[in-house]
Coordinates of C-alpha atoms in Angstrom, one line a residue:
M72 CA -92.4 61.7 82.3
F73 CA -96.0 61.0 82.9
I74 CA -98.1 60.1 79.9
P75 CA -101.8 60.9 81.0
S76 CA -103.4 58.3 78.7
E77 CA -102.8 54.5 78.6
T78 CA -103.6 54.6 74.8
I79 CA -100.9 57.2 74.0
F80 CA -98.4 55.5 76.3
Y81 CA -99.1 52.1 74.6
D82 CA -98.8 53.9 71.2
L83 CA -95.4 55.5 72.1
L84 CA -94.0 52.1 73.1
S85 CA -95.4 50.0 70.3
N86 CA -95.4 52.1 67.2
S87 CA -92.9 54.2 65.3
I88 CA -92.4 57.7 66.6
G89 CA -93.1 60.4 64.1
S90 CA -91.1 60.2 60.8
V91 CA -88.3 58.5 62.7
K92 CA -88.5 54.7 62.8
A93 CA -87.5 54.1 66.4
S94 CA -88.5 51.1 68.4
S95 CA -90.0 51.4 71.9
R96 CA -86.8 49.9 73.3
D97 CA -84.7 52.8 71.8
L98 CA -87.3 55.3 73.3
V99 CA -87.1 53.8 76.8
E100 CA -83.3 53.6 76.6
Y101 CA -83.0 57.1 75.4
A102 CA -85.3 58.4 78.2
F103 CA -83.5 56.4 80.8
E104 CA -80.1 57.9 79.6
K105 CA -81.6 61.4 80.1
K106 CA -82.7 60.3 83.5
V107 CA -86.3 60.3 82.5
I108 CA -88.8 57.6 83.4
I109 CA -91.8 57.1 81.2
V110 CA -94.9 56.1 83.2
S111 CA -98.6 55.8 82.3
P112 CA -101.6 56.1 84.8
T113 CA -101.3 52.4 85.5
S114 CA -97.7 52.2 86.1
F115 CA -97.4 55.6 87.9
M116 CA -98.6 54.1 91.2
A117 CA -96.4 51.2 91.0
Y118 CA -93.4 53.5 90.2
L119 CA -94.2 55.7 93.2
Q120 CA -94.5 52.7 95.5
T121 CA -91.0 51.6 94.3
I122 CA -89.7 55.0 95.1
I123 CA -91.3 54.9 98.5
Q124 CA -89.8 51.5 99.2
G125 CA -86.4 52.9 98.2
F126 CA -86.8 55.7 100.7
R127 CA -87.8 53.3 103.4
A128 CA -84.7 51.2 102.6
L129 CA -82.5 54.3 102.9
K130 CA -84.2 55.2 106.2
I131 CA -83.5 51.5 107.4
E132 CA -79.9 51.8 106.3
A133 CA -79.5 55.1 108.2
S134 CA -81.0 53.5 111.3
A135 CA -78.9 50.4 111.0
K136 CA -75.7 52.6 110.7
E137 CA -76.8 54.5 113.9
I138 CA -77.5 51.2 115.8
I139 CA -74.1 49.9 114.6
A140 CA -72.3 53.0 116.0
R141 CA -74.2 52.7 119.3
V142 CA -73.3 49.0 119.5
E143 CA -69.6 49.8 118.9
E144 CA -69.8 52.5 121.7
L145 CA -71.5 50.1 124.0
G146 CA -68.7 47.5 123.3
K147 CA -66.1 50.1 124.1
H148 CA -67.8 50.9 127.4
L149 CA -68.1 47.2 128.3
G150 CA -64.5 46.7 127.6
N151 CA -63.6 49.6 129.9
Y152 CA -66.0 48.2 132.6
D153 CA -64.2 44.8 132.2
Q154 CA -60.8 46.4 132.7
Y155 CA -61.9 48.3 135.8
M156 CA -63.6 45.2 137.2
G157 CA -60.3 43.3 136.6
K158 CA -58.4 46.0 138.5
L159 CA -61.0 45.9 141.2
G160 CA -60.7 42.2 141.6
N161 CA -56.9 42.4 141.7
S162 CA -57.1 45.1 144.4
L163 CA -59.7 43.1 146.4
S164 CA -57.4 40.0 146.2
T165 CA -54.4 42.0 147.4
T166 CA -56.5 43.6 150.3
V167 CA -57.7 40.1 151.3
N168 CA -54.1 38.8 151.2
H169 CA -52.9 41.7 153.3
Y170 CA -55.8 41.1 155.7
N171 CA -54.9 37.5 156.1
T172 CA -51.3 38.2 156.6
A173 CA -52.1 40.9 159.3
H174 CA -54.5 38.5 161.0
K175 CA -51.7 35.8 161.2
E176 CA -49.4 38.4 162.6
L177 CA -52.1 39.3 165.2
N178 CA -52.2 35.6 166.1
K179 CA -48.5 35.5 166.6
L180 CA -48.8 38.6 168.9
D181 CA -51.5 36.8 170.8
K182 CA -49.3 33.8 171.3
D183 CA -46.4 36.0 172.4
V184 CA -48.5 37.7 174.9
F185 CA -49.9 34.3 176.3
K186 CA -46.3 33.0 176.5
L187 CA -45.3 36.2 178.4
R188 CA -48.3 35.7 180.9
T189 CA -47.4 32.1 181.4
T190 CA -43.6 32.8 181.9
N191 CA -44.7 35.6 184.3
R192 CA -46.9 33.3 186.3
N193 CA -44.3 30.7 186.5
R194 CA -41.8 33.2 187.9
T195 CA -44.1 34.4 190.6
H196 CA -44.7 30.9 191.9
I197 CA -41.0 30.0 192.1
P198 CA -39.7 30.3 195.8

């Protein structure tokens, strides 16, 4: 509740109210229980700034939640990428092993062909 005069605001908080002898603390507590904030021209701007800061904090919290969700999604994608890279590494390793084995077999074939040539040459020179 906005009290448009500092004098009236001060009088409400410091003096008895009407015929009822109530302290300013009782008045402030009663207003708060009814979800009413009593402000004066001086305290009004400070109260508005507090509300603005609260909204900014809520906005930051919402942004932080969104960032956390995106980081979790990024982590999931990085995990999937790591799995595929592991599979790719295993496949490449298997491919290299098969290539090396095939190359060894080719060398064996080359030696067999060389032996056949040598044997064939030796037979042609025998009288």
